[in-house]
């Protein structure tokens, strides 16, 4: 089941790339495995998945040693400063830097260990109260400037979580807004030549790819519905 799901998600990504004149090689599919048991992650790995997303530090730390070493782990959930020490140096990318306070705490831990940590700034494009990050443009621009100045962080791009919706088209303006923020005249200089746009989940990743996503985070579409009651 998981391998078929991955195959079909990839086909849909390829089709979205075709529609928008993009190269499928520029889109990374992250298998969001939060709450899912190791057997399912191993199935996804066997089907070719090397990028896995988790949103809880404890779960990430439990899973890392159980999976092959070439897995790239993506921290996609809210990160508390007191937990940075458990994941520092173990993630390929931290997607959820939403405050300068958090960025500085990662900086401190990374400096202590002589590491440079790849991060994204999380932007709450739709301004939803339930989500982390802010929609205020100036606040986000200041965060981008300040994060890029930290020596032990490498600001790779931006991430957003769009609203939950039955009609993915309604999220198109948010994906567009994230891309426009990154490519704006005053912000583009703070990002690398090939920047990361982490946007799009099971319900809307095709739209996100059409709007320039380089990383899509798909959970339900690969592993099925999550059951939080058993945890
Ligand atoms: C859970 C989660 C996802 C995956 O959500 P699905 O709708 O199951 O694809 C993506 N991004 C973040 C930040 C998440 O927490």
Coordinates of N, CA and C and ligand atoms in Angstrom, one line a residue:
X1 N 0.8 -1.2 0.0 CA 0.0 0.0 0.0 C 0.9 1.3 0.0
X2 N 1.9 1.3 0.9 CA 2.7 2.5 1.0 C 3.5 2.7 -0.3
X3 N 4.0 1.7 -0.9 CA 4.8 1.9 -2.1 C 3.9 2.4 -3.2
X4 N 2.7 1.9 -3.3 CA 1.8 2.4 -4.3 C 1.4 3.8 -4.1
X5 N 1.2 4.2 -2.8 CA 0.9 5.6 -2.5 C 2.0 6.5 -2.9
X6 N 3.3 6.1 -2.6 CA 4.4 6.9 -2.9 C 4.5 7.1 -4.4
X7 N 4.3 6.0 -5.1 CA 4.3 6.0 -6.6 C 3.3 7.0 -7.1
X8 N 2.1 6.9 -6.6 CA 1.0 7.8 -7.1 C 1.2 9.3 -6.7
X9 N 1.8 9.5 -5.5 CA 2.1 10.9 -5.1 C 3.2 11.5 -6.1
X10 N 4.2 10.6 -6.4 CA 5.2 11.1 -7.3 C 4.7 11.3 -8.7
X11 N 3.8 10.5 -9.1 CA 3.2 10.8 -10.4 C 2.5 12.1 -10.5
X12 N 1.8 12.4 -9.4 CA 1.0 13.6 -9.3 C 2.0 14.8 -9.2
X13 N 3.1 14.6 -8.5 CA 4.1 15.7 -8.5 C 4.7 15.9 -9.9
X14 N 5.0 14.8 -10.6 CA 5.5 14.9 -12.0 C 4.5 15.7 -12.9
X15 N 3.2 15.3 -12.7 CA 2.2 16.0 -13.6 C 2.1 17.5 -13.3
X16 N 2.2 17.8 -12.0 CA 2.2 19.2 -11.6 C 3.4 20.0 -12.1
X17 N 4.5 19.3 -12.2 CA 5.8 19.9 -12.7 C 5.6 20.1 -14.2
X18 N 5.0 19.1 -14.9 CA 4.8 19.3 -16.3 C 3.9 20.5 -16.6
X19 N 2.8 20.6 -15.8 CA 1.9 21.7 -16.0 C 2.5 23.1 -15.9
X20 N 3.5 23.1 -15.0 CA 4.1 24.4 -14.6 C 5.5 24.6 -15.2
X21 N 5.9 23.6 -16.1 CA 7.2 23.8 -16.7 C 8.4 23.6 -15.8
X22 N 8.3 22.7 -14.8 CA 9.3 22.5 -13.8 C 10.0 21.2 -14.0
X23 N 11.2 21.0 -13.4 CA 11.9 19.7 -13.4 C 11.5 19.0 -12.1
X24 N 11.0 17.7 -12.3 CA 10.6 17.0 -11.1 C 11.8 16.7 -10.2
X25 N 13.0 16.8 -10.7 CA 14.2 16.6 -9.8 C 14.3 17.7 -8.8
X26 N 13.7 18.8 -9.1 CA 13.7 20.0 -8.2 C 12.7 19.9 -7.0
X27 N 12.0 18.8 -7.0 CA 11.0 18.7 -5.9 C 11.3 17.4 -5.1
X28 N 11.5 17.6 -3.8 CA 11.7 16.6 -2.8 C 10.4 16.2 -2.1
X29 N 10.1 14.9 -2.2 CA 9.0 14.4 -1.4 C 9.4 14.0 0.0
X30 N 8.9 14.6 1.0 CA 9.2 14.3 2.4 C 8.0 13.4 2.9
X31 N 8.4 12.2 3.3 CA 7.3 11.3 3.9 C 7.1 11.6 5.3
X32 N 6.0 12.2 5.7 CA 5.7 12.6 7.0 C 5.2 11.5 7.8
X33 N 6.1 10.9 8.7 CA 5.8 9.7 9.4 C 5.4 9.8 10.8
X34 N 5.1 11.0 11.2 CA 4.7 11.2 12.6 C 3.5 10.3 13.0
X35 N 3.6 9.7 14.2 CA 2.6 8.8 14.8 C 2.7 7.4 14.2
X36 N 3.4 7.2 13.1 CA 3.4 6.0 12.4 C 4.5 5.0 12.9
X37 N 4.2 3.7 12.9 CA 5.2 2.8 13.5 C 6.4 2.6 12.5
X38 N 7.5 2.1 13.0 CA 8.7 1.9 12.3 C 8.5 1.0 11.0
X39 N 7.7 0.0 11.2 CA 7.5 -0.9 10.0 C 7.1 -0.1 8.8
X40 N 6.2 0.9 9.0 CA 5.7 1.7 7.9 C 6.8 2.6 7.3
X41 N 7.7 3.1 8.2 CA 8.8 3.9 7.7 C 9.7 3.0 6.9
X42 N 9.9 1.8 7.3 CA 10.8 0.9 6.6 C 10.2 0.5 5.2
X43 N 8.9 0.4 5.2 CA 8.2 0.1 3.9 C 8.5 1.3 3.0
X44 N 8.3 2.5 3.5 CA 8.5 3.7 2.7 C 10.0 3.8 2.2
X45 N 10.9 3.4 3.1 CA 12.3 3.4 2.8 C 12.6 2.4 1.6
X46 N 12.0 1.2 1.7 CA 12.2 0.2 0.7 C 11.6 0.7 -0.6
X47 N 10.6 1.5 -0.5 CA 10.0 2.1 -1.8 C 10.8 3.2 -2.3
X48 N 11.9 3.6 -1.6 CA 12.8 4.6 -2.2 C 12.8 5.9 -1.4
X49 N 11.9 6.0 -0.4 CA 11.9 7.3 0.3 C 13.2 7.5 1.2
X50 N 13.8 8.6 1.1 CA 15.0 8.9 2.0 C 14.8 10.1 2.8
X51 N 13.7 10.9 2.6 CA 13.4 12.1 3.4 C 12.2 11.8 4.2
X52 N 12.4 11.9 5.5 CA 11.3 11.7 6.5 C 11.0 12.9 7.3
X53 N 9.8 13.2 7.6 CA 9.4 14.3 8.4 C 8.8 13.9 9.7
X54 N 9.2 14.5 10.8 CA 8.6 14.2 12.1 C 8.4 15.6 12.8
X55 N 7.4 15.6 13.7 CA 7.1 16.9 14.4 C 7.3 16.9 15.9
X56 N 7.8 15.8 16.4 CA 8.1 15.7 17.8 C 9.5 15.2 18.1
X57 N 10.2 16.0 19.0 CA 11.6 15.6 19.2 C 11.8 14.2 19.8
X58 N 10.9 13.8 20.7 CA 11.0 12.5 21.3 C 10.9 11.4 20.3
X59 N 9.9 11.6 19.4 CA 9.6 10.5 18.4 C 10.8 10.5 17.4
X60 N 11.3 11.6 17.0 CA 12.4 11.7 16.1 C 13.6 11.0 16.7
X61 N 13.9 11.2 18.0 CA 15.0 10.6 18.6 C 14.8 9.1 18.7
X62 N 13.6 8.6 18.9 CA 13.3 7.2 19.0 C 13.5 6.5 17.6
X63 N 13.2 7.3 16.6 CA 13.2 6.6 15.2 C 14.6 6.7 14.5
X64 N 15.3 7.7 14.8 CA 16.6 7.9 14.1 C 17.5 6.7 14.2
X65 N 17.8 6.1 15.4 CA 18.7 5.0 15.4 C 18.1 3.7 14.8
X66 N 16.8 3.7 14.6 CA 16.2 2.5 14.1 C 16.2 2.4 12.5
X67 N 16.5 3.5 11.9 CA 16.4 3.6 10.5 C 17.8 3.7 9.9
X68 N 18.0 3.3 8.6 CA 19.3 3.4 7.9 C 19.9 4.8 8.0
X69 N 21.2 4.9 7.9 CA 21.9 6.1 8.2 C 21.8 7.1 7.1
X70 N 21.4 6.7 5.9 CA 21.2 7.6 4.8 C 19.9 8.3 4.7
X71 N 19.1 8.1 5.8 CA 17.8 8.8 5.9 C 18.1 10.3 6.2
X72 N 17.4 11.2 5.5 CA 17.5 12.6 5.9 C 16.2 13.0 6.7
X73 N 16.5 13.4 7.9 CA 15.4 13.7 8.8 C 15.0 15.2 8.8
X74 N 13.7 15.4 8.7 CA 13.2 16.8 8.6 C 12.4 17.1 9.9
X75 N 12.8 18.1 10.7 CA 12.0 18.5 11.8 C 11.0 19.5 11.3
X76 N 9.8 19.1 11.3 CA 8.7 20.0 10.7 C 7.8 20.6 11.8
X77 N 8.0 20.2 13.0 CA 7.0 20.6 14.1 C 7.6 21.7 14.9
X78 N 6.8 22.3 15.8 CA 7.2 23.4 16.7 C 8.3 22.8 17.6
X79 N 9.4 23.6 17.7 CA 10.6 23.2 18.4 C 10.7 24.1 19.7
X80 N 10.8 23.4 20.8 CA 11.1 24.1 22.1 C 12.6 24.3 22.3
X81 N 13.0 25.4 22.8 CA 14.5 25.6 22.9 C 15.1 24.6 23.8
X82 N 14.5 24.1 24.8 CA 15.1 23.2 25.7 C 15.3 21.8 25.1
X83 N 14.7 21.6 23.9 CA 14.9 20.3 23.3 C 15.9 20.3 22.1
X84 N 16.4 21.4 21.8 CA 17.3 21.6 20.6 C 18.5 20.6 20.8
X85 N 19.0 20.5 22.0 CA 20.2 19.7 22.3 C 20.0 18.2 21.9
X86 N 18.8 17.7 21.8 CA 18.5 16.3 21.5 C 18.6 16.1 20.0
X87 N 18.3 17.1 19.2 CA 18.3 16.9 17.7 C 19.4 17.6 17.0
X88 N 20.2 18.4 17.7 CA 21.2 19.2 17.0 C 22.2 18.2 16.2
X89 N 22.5 18.5 15.0 CA 23.4 17.7 14.2 C 22.8 16.4 13.7
X90 N 21.5 16.2 14.0 CA 20.9 14.9 13.6 C 19.9 15.1 12.4
X91 N 19.5 16.4 12.2 CA 18.5 16.6 11.2 C 19.2 17.2 9.9
X92 N 18.5 16.9 8.7 CA 19.0 17.5 7.5 C 18.5 18.9 7.4
X93 N 17.3 19.2 8.0 CA 16.7 20.5 7.9 C 15.7 20.7 9.0
X94 N 15.8 21.8 9.6 CA 14.8 22.2 10.6 C 13.9 23.2 9.9
X95 N 12.6 22.9 9.7 CA 11.7 23.7 8.9 C 11.0 24.8 9.7
X96 N 11.1 24.7 11.0 CA 10.1 25.4 11.9 C 10.8 26.5 12.7
X97 N 11.7 27.3 12.2 CA 12.3 28.4 12.9 C 11.3 29.6 12.8
X98 N 10.6 29.8 13.9 CA 9.5 30.8 13.9 C 9.7 32.1 14.7
X99 N 10.8 32.0 15.5 CA 11.1 33.2 16.3 C 12.7 33.4 16.3
X100 N 13.1 34.6 16.6 CA 14.5 34.9 16.7 C 15.1 34.2 18.0
X101 N 14.2 34.1 19.0 CA 14.6 33.4 20.2 C 15.0 32.0 19.9
X102 N 14.2 31.3 19.1 CA 14.5 29.9 18.8 C 15.8 29.9 17.9
X103 N 15.9 30.7 17.0 CA 17.1 30.8 16.1 C 18.4 31.0 16.9
X104 N 18.3 31.9 17.9 CA 19.5 32.1 18.7 C 19.8 31.0 19.6
X105 N 18.8 30.3 20.0 CA 19.1 29.1 20.9 C 19.7 28.0 20.0
X106 N 19.3 27.8 18.8 CA 19.9 26.8 17.9 C 21.4 27.2 17.6
X107 N 21.5 28.5 17.4 CA 22.9 29.1 17.1 C 23.8 28.8 18.3
X108 N 23.4 28.9 19.5 CA 24.2 28.7 20.6 C 24.7 27.3 20.7
X109 N 23.7 26.4 20.6 CA 24.0 24.9 20.6 C 24.9 24.5 19.5
X110 N 24.6 25.0 18.3 CA 25.4 24.7 17.1 C 26.9 25.2 17.3
X111 N 27.0 26.4 17.8 CA 28.4 26.9 18.0 C 29.2 26.1 19.0
X112 N 28.5 25.7 20.1 CA 29.1 24.8 21.1 C 29.7 23.6 20.5
X113 N 29.0 23.0 19.5 CA 29.5 21.8 18.9 C 30.2 22.0 17.6
X114 N 30.4 23.2 17.2 CA 31.1 23.5 15.9 C 30.3 23.0 14.7
X115 N 29.0 23.2 14.7 CA 28.2 22.7 13.6 C 27.5 23.9 12.9
X116 N 27.2 23.7 11.6 CA 26.3 24.6 10.9 C 25.0 23.9 10.6
X117 N 23.9 24.5 11.1 CA 22.6 23.8 11.0 C 21.8 24.4 9.9
X118 N 21.3 23.6 9.0 CA 20.4 24.1 7.9 C 19.0 24.3 8.5
X119 N 18.4 25.5 8.2 CA 17.1 25.8 8.8 C 16.3 26.6 7.7
X120 N 14.9 26.5 8.0 CA 14.0 27.4 7.2 C 13.3 28.3 8.2
X121 N 12.9 29.5 7.8 CA 12.0 30.3 8.6 C 10.6 29.9 8.2
X122 N 9.8 29.7 9.3 CA 8.4 29.3 9.1 C 7.6 30.6 9.1
X123 N 6.8 30.7 8.0 CA 5.9 31.9 7.9 C 4.5 31.5 7.9
X124 N 3.7 32.2 8.7 CA 2.3 31.9 8.8 C 1.5 32.7 7.8
X125 N 1.6 32.3 6.5 CA 1.1 33.2 5.4 C -0.4 33.5 5.5
X126 N -1.2 32.6 6.1 CA -2.6 32.9 6.1 C -3.0 33.6 7.4
X127 N -2.0 33.8 8.3 CA -2.3 34.5 9.6 C -3.3 33.7 10.5
X128 N -3.2 32.4 10.4 CA -4.1 31.6 11.3 C -3.6 31.6 12.8
X129 N -4.5 31.9 13.7 CA -4.1 31.9 15.1 C -3.6 30.6 15.6
X130 N -4.1 29.5 15.0 CA -3.8 28.1 15.5 C -2.3 27.7 15.1
X131 N -1.7 28.5 14.2 CA -0.4 28.1 13.7 C 0.7 29.0 14.3
X132 N 1.9 28.4 14.3 CA 3.1 29.2 14.7 C 3.6 30.1 13.6
X133 N 4.4 31.0 14.0 CA 4.9 32.0 13.0 C 3.9 33.2 12.9
X134 N 4.3 34.2 12.2 CA 3.5 35.3 12.0 C 3.2 35.6 10.5
X135 N 2.2 36.3 10.2 CA 1.9 36.7 8.8 C 2.4 38.1 8.6
X136 N 2.8 38.8 9.6 CA 3.3 40.2 9.5 C 4.5 40.3 8.7
X137 N 4.4 41.0 7.5 CA 5.5 41.0 6.5 C 6.8 41.5 7.2
X138 N 6.8 42.7 7.8 CA 8.0 43.3 8.4 C 8.6 42.4 9.4
X139 N 7.8 41.8 10.3 CA 8.3 40.9 11.3 C 9.0 39.7 10.6
X140 N 8.4 39.2 9.6 CA 9.1 38.0 8.9 C 10.4 38.5 8.2
X141 N 10.4 39.7 7.6 CA 11.6 40.1 7.0 C 12.7 40.4 8.0
X142 N 12.3 40.9 9.1 CA 13.3 41.1 10.2 C 13.9 39.7 10.7
X143 N 13.0 38.7 10.8 CA 13.4 37.4 11.2 C 14.4 36.8 10.2
X144 N 14.0 37.0 8.9 CA 14.9 36.5 7.8 C 16.3 37.1 7.9
X145 N 16.3 38.5 8.0 CA 17.6 39.2 8.2 C 18.4 38.7 9.3
X146 N 17.7 38.6 10.5 CA 18.4 38.2 11.7 C 18.9 36.8 11.7
X147 N 18.1 35.9 11.2 CA 18.5 34.5 11.1 C 19.7 34.3 10.2
X148 N 19.7 35.0 9.1 CA 20.8 34.9 8.1 C 22.1 35.4 8.6
X149 N 22.0 36.2 9.7 CA 23.3 36.8 10.2 C 23.9 35.8 11.3
X150 N 23.2 34.8 11.6 CA 23.7 33.9 12.6 C 24.7 32.9 12.0
X151 N 25.9 32.8 12.6 CA 27.0 32.2 11.9 C 26.9 30.6 11.8
X152 N 26.2 30.1 12.8 CA 26.1 28.6 12.8 C 24.8 28.1 12.3
X153 N 24.0 29.0 11.7 CA 22.8 28.6 11.0 C 23.0 28.9 9.5
X154 N 22.5 28.0 8.7 CA 22.4 28.3 7.2 C 21.0 28.4 6.8
X155 N 20.5 29.7 6.6 CA 19.1 29.9 6.2 C 19.0 29.4 4.7
X156 N 18.2 28.3 4.6 CA 18.1 27.7 3.2 C 16.8 28.1 2.5
X157 N 15.8 28.6 3.2 CA 14.6 29.0 2.5 C 13.5 29.3 3.5
X158 N 12.2 29.1 3.0 CA 11.0 29.4 3.8 C 10.1 28.2 3.8
X159 N 9.3 28.1 4.9 CA 8.3 27.0 5.0 C 7.0 27.6 5.4
X160 N 5.9 27.1 5.0 CA 4.6 27.5 5.5 C 3.7 26.3 5.6
X161 N 2.7 26.4 6.5 CA 1.6 25.4 6.6 C 0.4 26.1 6.2
X162 N -0.2 25.8 5.1 CA -1.4 26.4 4.6 C -2.6 25.9 5.4
X163 N -3.7 26.6 5.4 CA -4.9 26.2 6.1 C -5.4 24.9 5.6
X164 N -6.1 24.1 6.5 CA -6.8 22.9 6.1 C -8.0 23.3 5.2
X165 N -8.1 22.7 4.1 CA -9.2 23.0 3.2 C -9.7 21.9 2.3
X166 N -10.9 21.9 1.9 CA -11.4 20.9 1.0 C -11.1 21.3 -0.5
X167 N -10.8 22.5 -0.7 CA -10.6 23.0 -2.0 C -9.2 23.6 -2.1
X168 N -8.2 22.8 -2.5 CA -6.8 23.2 -2.5 C -6.5 24.5 -3.2
X169 N -7.4 24.8 -4.2 CA -7.2 26.1 -5.0 C -7.1 27.3 -4.1
X170 N -7.9 27.2 -3.0 CA -8.0 28.4 -2.1 C -6.6 28.6 -1.4
X171 N -5.7 27.6 -1.4 CA -4.4 27.9 -0.8 C -3.3 28.4 -1.8
X172 N -3.7 28.4 -3.1 CA -2.7 28.9 -4.1 C -2.2 30.3 -3.7
X173 N -3.0 31.3 -3.3 CA -2.5 32.6 -3.0 C -1.4 32.6 -1.9
X174 N -1.6 31.6 -1.0 CA -0.6 31.5 0.2 C 0.7 31.0 -0.3
X175 N 0.7 30.0 -1.2 CA 1.9 29.5 -1.7 C 2.6 30.5 -2.6
X176 N 1.8 31.3 -3.3 CA 2.4 32.3 -4.2 C 3.0 33.4 -3.3
X177 N 2.4 33.7 -2.2 CA 2.9 34.7 -1.3 C 4.2 34.3 -0.7
X178 N 4.3 33.0 -0.3 CA 5.6 32.6 0.3 C 6.7 32.7 -0.8
X179 N 6.4 32.3 -2.0 CA 7.5 32.4 -3.0 C 7.8 33.8 -3.3
X180 N 6.8 34.7 -3.3 CA 7.1 36.1 -3.6 C 7.9 36.8 -2.5
X181 N 7.7 36.3 -1.3 CA 8.5 36.9 -0.2 C 9.9 36.5 -0.3
X182 N 10.2 35.2 -0.7 CA 11.6 34.7 -0.8 C 12.3 35.4 -2.0
X183 N 11.5 35.6 -3.1 CA 12.1 36.2 -4.3 C 12.0 37.7 -4.3
X184 N 11.5 38.3 -3.3 CA 11.4 39.8 -3.3 C 12.8 40.4 -3.3
X185 N 12.8 41.6 -3.9 CA 14.1 42.3 -4.1 C 15.0 42.4 -2.9
X186 N 14.3 42.7 -1.7 CA 15.1 42.9 -0.5 C 15.4 41.6 0.3
X187 N 14.8 40.5 -0.1 CA 15.0 39.3 0.7 C 15.8 38.3 -0.1
X188 N 15.8 38.3 -1.4 CA 16.4 37.2 -2.2 C 17.9 37.0 -1.8
X189 N 18.6 38.1 -1.4 CA 20.0 38.0 -1.1 C 20.3 37.2 0.2
X190 N 19.3 37.0 1.0 CA 19.5 36.2 2.2 C 19.5 34.7 2.1
X191 N 19.1 34.3 0.8 CA 18.9 32.8 0.6 C 20.0 32.3 -0.4
X192 N 20.2 31.0 -0.4 CA 21.2 30.5 -1.3 C 20.7 30.5 -2.8
X193 N 21.6 30.2 -3.7 CA 21.3 30.2 -5.1 C 20.1 29.3 -5.4
X194 N 20.1 28.1 -4.8 CA 18.9 27.2 -4.9 C 18.1 27.1 -3.6
X195 N 17.2 28.1 -3.4 CA 16.5 28.1 -2.1 C 15.4 27.0 -2.0
X196 N 15.1 26.8 -0.7 CA 14.1 25.8 -0.4 C 12.7 26.5 -0.2
X197 N 11.7 26.0 -0.8 CA 10.3 26.4 -0.5 C 9.6 25.2 0.0
X198 N 9.4 25.0 1.3 CA 8.7 23.9 1.9 C 7.3 24.2 2.1
X199 N 6.5 23.7 1.1 CA 5.0 24.0 1.2 C 4.2 22.9 0.4
X200 N 3.0 22.7 0.9 CA 2.2 21.7 0.4 C 2.2 20.4 1.2
X201 N 1.0 19.9 1.5 CA 0.7 18.7 2.3 C -0.2 17.8 1.5
X202 N -0.7 16.7 2.1 CA -1.5 15.8 1.3 C -2.6 16.4 0.5
X203 N -3.3 17.4 1.1 CA -4.5 18.0 0.4 C -4.2 19.0 -0.7
X204 N -2.9 19.5 -0.7 CA -2.7 20.6 -1.6 C -1.3 20.7 -2.2
X205 N -0.6 19.5 -2.2 CA 0.8 19.6 -2.7 C 0.9 19.8 -4.2
X206 N -0.1 19.4 -4.9 CA 0.0 19.6 -6.4 C 0.0 21.1 -6.7
X207 N -0.9 21.9 -6.0 CA -1.0 23.3 -6.2 C 0.4 23.9 -5.7
X208 N 0.9 23.4 -4.6 CA 2.1 24.0 -4.1 C 3.3 23.8 -5.1
X209 N 3.3 22.6 -5.7 CA 4.4 22.4 -6.7 C 4.2 23.3 -7.9
X210 N 3.0 23.5 -8.3 CA 2.7 24.5 -9.4 C 3.2 25.9 -9.1
X211 N 3.2 26.2 -7.8 CA 3.6 27.5 -7.3 C 5.1 27.5 -6.8
X212 N 5.8 26.5 -7.1 CA 7.2 26.5 -6.9 C 7.8 25.8 -5.7
X213 N 7.0 24.9 -5.0 CA 7.5 24.2 -3.9 C 8.7 23.3 -4.3
X214 N 9.8 23.3 -3.5 CA 10.9 22.4 -3.7 C 10.8 21.2 -2.8
X215 N 10.1 21.4 -1.7 CA 9.9 20.3 -0.7 C 8.4 20.2 -0.4
X216 N 7.8 19.1 -0.6 CA 6.4 18.9 -0.2 C 6.4 17.9 1.0
X217 N 5.5 18.1 1.9 CA 5.4 17.3 3.1 C 4.1 16.5 3.1
X218 N 4.2 15.2 2.8 CA 3.0 14.4 2.7 C 3.0 13.2 3.7
X219 N 2.0 13.3 4.5 CA 1.8 12.2 5.5 C 0.7 11.3 5.2
X220 N -0.6 11.8 5.3 CA -1.8 11.0 5.1 C -1.8 10.3 3.7
X221 N -1.3 11.1 2.7 CA -1.3 10.6 1.3 C -0.4 9.4 1.1
X222 N 0.6 9.2 2.0 CA 1.5 8.0 1.9 C 1.1 7.0 3.0
X223 N 0.9 7.4 4.2 CA 0.8 6.4 5.3 C -0.7 6.2 5.7
X224 N -1.6 6.9 5.2 CA -3.0 6.9 5.6 C -3.3 7.8 6.8
X225 N -4.6 7.8 7.2 CA -5.0 8.7 8.3 C -4.2 8.4 9.6
X226 N -4.0 9.4 10.4 CA -3.3 9.2 11.7 C -4.3 9.0 12.8
X227 N -4.0 8.1 13.7 CA -4.8 7.8 14.8 C -4.1 8.3 16.1
X228 N -4.5 9.4 16.6 CA -3.8 10.0 17.7 C -4.3 9.3 19.0
X229 N -5.4 8.6 19.0 CA -6.0 8.0 20.2 C -5.1 6.9 20.8
X230 N -4.3 6.3 19.9 CA -3.5 5.1 20.4 C -2.2 5.5 21.0
X231 N -1.9 6.8 21.0 CA -0.6 7.2 21.6 C -0.7 7.9 22.9
Ligands
LIG1 C1 1.5 16.5 9.8 C2 2.2 17.5 8.9 C3 2.3 17.4 7.5 C4 1.6 16.2 6.8 O1 0.2 16.4 6.8 P1 -0.7 15.5 5.9 O2 -2.0 16.3 5.7 O3 -1.0 14.2 6.6 O4 0.0 15.2 4.6 C5 3.0 18.3 6.8 N1 3.6 19.3 7.4 C6 3.5 19.5 8.8 C7 4.2 20.7 9.4 C8 2.8 18.6 9.6 O5 2.8 18.8 10.9

